[in-house]
Amino acid sequence: MILMLSVAHPADDMRVVRKEGAALAAAGWEVTHLCPGPGGALPPVAGVAIETVAGRGRLARLPALYRRAMALRPRAIHASEPDAWAVARLAGARLGCPVVLDVHEHYPSRLDARLPAALRPPARAVLRRVLGGLARGSDAVVLAKEGLAADYPAAPRAVEVRNHALAPEGIAPRRHGPGPLTLLHLGAIGVARGWPQMLDALALAPPDTRLLVIGRFTDGSEEGFRARAEALGLTPRITLAGWMPAEAALARAAAEADVNLILFQPGEENHRLALPHKLFDGMAMGLPVIAPGFAEPVATILEDTGCGLLVDVTRPEAIAEAVSALADPARRAAMGAAGREAAATRWGWPEEAARLVGLYHALLGGEA
């Protein structure tokens, strides 16, 4: 059994379970996701068994995750956050099984927002040293996007398994027609993800333009969002759907939305290197995207495919101008079709899945 180990990722996480875990299960391995939750087993997701560990806070869950990982006695452990890496390394050493560290983002810069500018370089250096040490003693690192490998030069293996598109089954592409637009924000939302600029741009858009938000506020700013929307007179034009299971979220977005918004703000390294699921979800649904020009992987995809517009996301006027440019249903349909075709081919998940499966064949002797 391959154990997908998470300290913070949810039971049905898109990358950990629906992409990586499902790919390994489809290749013939038994796969279990051990993650935070109510405690005990949950129904399987995409062929992956789900086991949960209760506990308030990340640190409080670590001992229970370690004990359960030891009890499950997996053939390999695939860990998805730096604190999960430490648990995996300890368990892997005791069990004598391979350990794979999944690098989802640029972890050395995670503390930047909490530190004065002068302390950021030394903090990054310390984190690189610690994380590099964990990687050195692992069997492989898996990289979710380009630009991450340089922090793990001593890893025995480094394999890129990027967050490319997993086309949702049973969801028809959006049919673009005339009429008022509904803008979509899909996934985690917060100030750094651009809701202030989103609201100001919505205020500049035609009064029948609507906003659909599917996802959680992850920075405690929901009250500020609601207050700002009310002050701008936008509340009747906004639907806050909250978190929804992946299938339901994508079905609703495909049925209601016309334009996919990705408004990460500059100033964070992870935003510059962003390769978000929401981009590929929107492409697979046939939605044109408005995205930041500074986000290098995102800009590369939009320039390669022609599936959307790159803007200065710090300027609500620029976002509103892009919304206006996408009022033409023929243009939206053309961009949406280009994105959907790219999501099914050169920017699709199957090639990434094959690299992950190949890594595990190498680690486990070719046996599933």
Coordinates of C-alpha atoms in Angstrom, one line a residue, residues 174-366:
R174 CA -19.8 26.2 -21.0
R175 CA -22.1 27.4 -23.8
H176 CA -21.3 31.1 -24.4
G177 CA -24.1 33.3 -25.5
P178 CA -25.2 36.9 -25.3
G179 CA -26.3 38.5 -22.1
P180 CA -24.8 39.6 -18.8
L181 CA -21.6 38.0 -17.6
T182 CA -21.0 36.0 -14.4
L183 CA -17.4 36.2 -13.2
L184 CA -16.0 33.2 -11.3
H185 CA -13.6 32.9 -8.4
L186 CA -13.0 29.2 -7.7
G187 CA -11.0 28.0 -4.7
A188 CA -9.4 29.6 -1.6
I189 CA -10.0 33.4 -1.4
G190 CA -8.4 36.1 0.5
V191 CA -6.9 39.6 0.3
A192 CA -3.6 38.3 -1.3
R193 CA -5.7 36.4 -3.8
G194 CA -7.2 39.7 -5.0
W195 CA -10.7 40.1 -3.6
P196 CA -10.3 43.9 -3.0
Q197 CA -9.3 44.4 -6.7
M198 CA -12.1 41.9 -7.7
L199 CA -14.8 44.0 -6.0
D200 CA -13.5 47.3 -7.3
A201 CA -13.4 45.8 -10.8
L202 CA -17.0 44.5 -10.4
A203 CA -18.1 48.0 -9.4
L204 CA -16.6 49.3 -12.7
A205 CA -18.3 46.6 -14.8
P206 CA -21.9 46.9 -16.2
P207 CA -24.5 46.8 -13.4
D208 CA -25.8 43.4 -14.6
T209 CA -22.4 41.7 -14.2
R210 CA -22.4 39.1 -11.4
L211 CA -19.7 37.4 -9.3
L212 CA -19.8 33.8 -8.2
V213 CA -17.4 32.7 -5.4
I214 CA -17.0 29.0 -4.8
G215 CA -14.5 28.4 -2.0
R216 CA -13.5 29.4 1.5
F217 CA -11.9 32.6 2.9
T218 CA -8.6 31.3 4.2
D219 CA -7.3 34.5 5.8
G220 CA -10.2 35.5 8.0
S221 CA -11.2 38.3 5.7
E222 CA -14.8 37.3 4.9
E223 CA -16.2 40.1 7.1
G224 CA -14.1 42.7 5.3
F225 CA -15.2 41.3 1.9
R226 CA -18.9 41.6 2.9
A227 CA -18.4 45.1 4.3
R228 CA -16.6 46.3 1.2
A229 CA -19.2 44.7 -1.1
E230 CA -22.0 46.4 0.8
A231 CA -20.2 49.8 0.7
L232 CA -19.9 49.5 -3.1
G233 CA -23.6 48.4 -3.4
L234 CA -22.5 45.1 -4.9
T235 CA -24.1 42.6 -2.4
P236 CA -27.1 41.8 -4.6
R237 CA -24.7 40.9 -7.5
I238 CA -22.5 38.5 -5.5
T239 CA -23.1 34.8 -4.7
L240 CA -20.9 33.4 -2.0
A241 CA -21.4 29.6 -2.4
G242 CA -18.8 28.6 0.1
W243 CA -16.8 25.3 -0.1
M244 CA -18.3 22.6 -2.3
P245 CA -17.1 19.1 -3.2
A246 CA -15.1 19.1 -6.4
E247 CA -17.8 17.6 -8.7
A248 CA -20.5 19.9 -7.4
A249 CA -18.2 23.0 -7.6
L250 CA -17.2 22.3 -11.2
A251 CA -20.7 21.5 -12.3
R252 CA -22.0 24.7 -10.9
A253 CA -19.2 26.8 -12.3
A254 CA -19.7 25.2 -15.8
A255 CA -23.5 25.9 -15.6
E256 CA -23.3 29.5 -14.4
A257 CA -19.9 31.2 -15.0
D258 CA -18.7 33.0 -18.1
V259 CA -15.2 34.2 -17.1
N260 CA -12.6 32.6 -14.8
L261 CA -10.8 35.1 -12.5
I262 CA -7.3 34.4 -11.2
L263 CA -6.2 37.6 -9.4
F264 CA -3.2 36.6 -7.2
Q265 CA -1.4 39.8 -6.1
P266 CA 2.3 40.4 -6.5
G267 CA 4.7 40.3 -3.6
E268 CA 4.7 36.6 -2.9
E269 CA 7.1 34.1 -4.5
N270 CA 4.4 31.5 -4.7
H271 CA 2.2 33.8 -6.6
R272 CA 5.0 34.4 -9.2
L273 CA 5.4 30.7 -9.5
A274 CA 1.7 29.9 -9.3
L275 CA 0.3 27.0 -11.3
P276 CA -3.2 26.7 -9.7
H277 CA -5.8 24.0 -10.2
K278 CA -8.4 26.7 -10.8
L279 CA -6.7 27.7 -14.1
F280 CA -6.9 24.1 -15.4
D281 CA -10.4 23.6 -14.1
G282 CA -11.5 26.7 -15.9
M283 CA -9.8 25.6 -19.1
A284 CA -11.4 22.2 -18.9
M285 CA -14.8 23.8 -18.6
G286 CA -14.2 26.1 -21.6
L287 CA -14.0 29.3 -19.6
P288 CA -11.7 32.1 -20.7
V289 CA -9.5 33.4 -17.9
I290 CA -8.3 36.8 -16.7
A291 CA -5.0 36.3 -15.0
P292 CA -1.9 38.1 -13.7
G293 CA 0.9 38.8 -16.2
F294 CA 3.6 38.5 -13.5
A295 CA 2.7 34.9 -12.7
E296 CA 5.2 33.2 -15.0
P297 CA 3.8 29.7 -15.5
V298 CA 0.2 31.0 -15.9
A299 CA 1.4 33.6 -18.4
T300 CA 3.3 31.0 -20.4
I301 CA 0.1 28.9 -20.6
L302 CA -2.1 31.8 -21.7
E303 CA 0.4 32.9 -24.3
D304 CA 0.8 29.4 -25.6
T305 CA -2.9 28.6 -25.8
G306 CA -4.7 31.9 -26.3
C307 CA -7.2 30.9 -23.6
G308 CA -7.5 34.2 -21.8
L309 CA -6.1 37.7 -21.1
L310 CA -3.1 38.8 -19.0
V311 CA -3.6 42.0 -17.0
D312 CA -2.1 44.1 -14.2
V313 CA -4.1 42.6 -11.4
T314 CA -3.2 45.4 -9.0
R315 CA -5.4 47.7 -11.2
P316 CA -9.2 47.2 -11.0
E317 CA -9.5 49.3 -14.2
A318 CA -7.4 46.8 -16.1
I319 CA -9.5 43.9 -14.8
A320 CA -12.7 45.7 -15.7
E321 CA -11.3 46.4 -19.2
A322 CA -10.6 42.7 -19.7
V323 CA -14.1 41.8 -18.5
S324 CA -15.5 44.3 -21.1
A325 CA -13.3 42.8 -23.8
L326 CA -14.8 39.4 -23.0
A327 CA -18.4 40.6 -23.3
D328 CA -18.4 39.3 -26.9
P329 CA -19.7 35.7 -26.7
A330 CA -17.8 34.6 -29.8
R331 CA -14.5 35.7 -28.3
R332 CA -15.3 33.9 -25.1
A333 CA -16.2 30.8 -27.0
A334 CA -13.0 30.9 -29.0
M335 CA -10.8 31.3 -26.0
G336 CA -12.8 28.7 -24.0
A337 CA -12.4 26.2 -26.8
A338 CA -8.7 26.8 -27.1
G339 CA -8.3 26.3 -23.3
R340 CA -10.4 23.1 -23.3
E341 CA -8.4 21.6 -26.2
A342 CA -5.1 22.4 -24.5
A343 CA -6.4 21.0 -21.2
A344 CA -7.2 17.7 -23.0
T345 CA -3.8 17.5 -24.7
R346 CA -0.5 19.3 -24.1
W347 CA -1.5 20.8 -20.7
G348 CA -3.4 17.7 -19.5
W349 CA -2.7 15.5 -16.5
P350 CA -2.0 12.1 -18.2
E351 CA 1.6 12.8 -19.0
E352 CA 2.2 14.0 -15.4
A353 CA 0.5 10.9 -14.0
A354 CA 2.7 8.7 -16.1
R355 CA 5.9 10.3 -14.6
L356 CA 4.5 9.7 -11.1
V357 CA 3.7 6.1 -11.9
G358 CA 7.1 5.6 -13.4
L359 CA 8.8 6.9 -10.2
Y360 CA 6.9 4.4 -8.1
H361 CA 7.7 1.5 -10.4
A362 CA 11.3 2.4 -10.0
L363 CA 11.0 2.7 -6.2
L364 CA 9.0 -0.5 -5.7
G365 CA 10.7 -2.7 -8.2
G366 CA 8.0 -2.5 -10.9

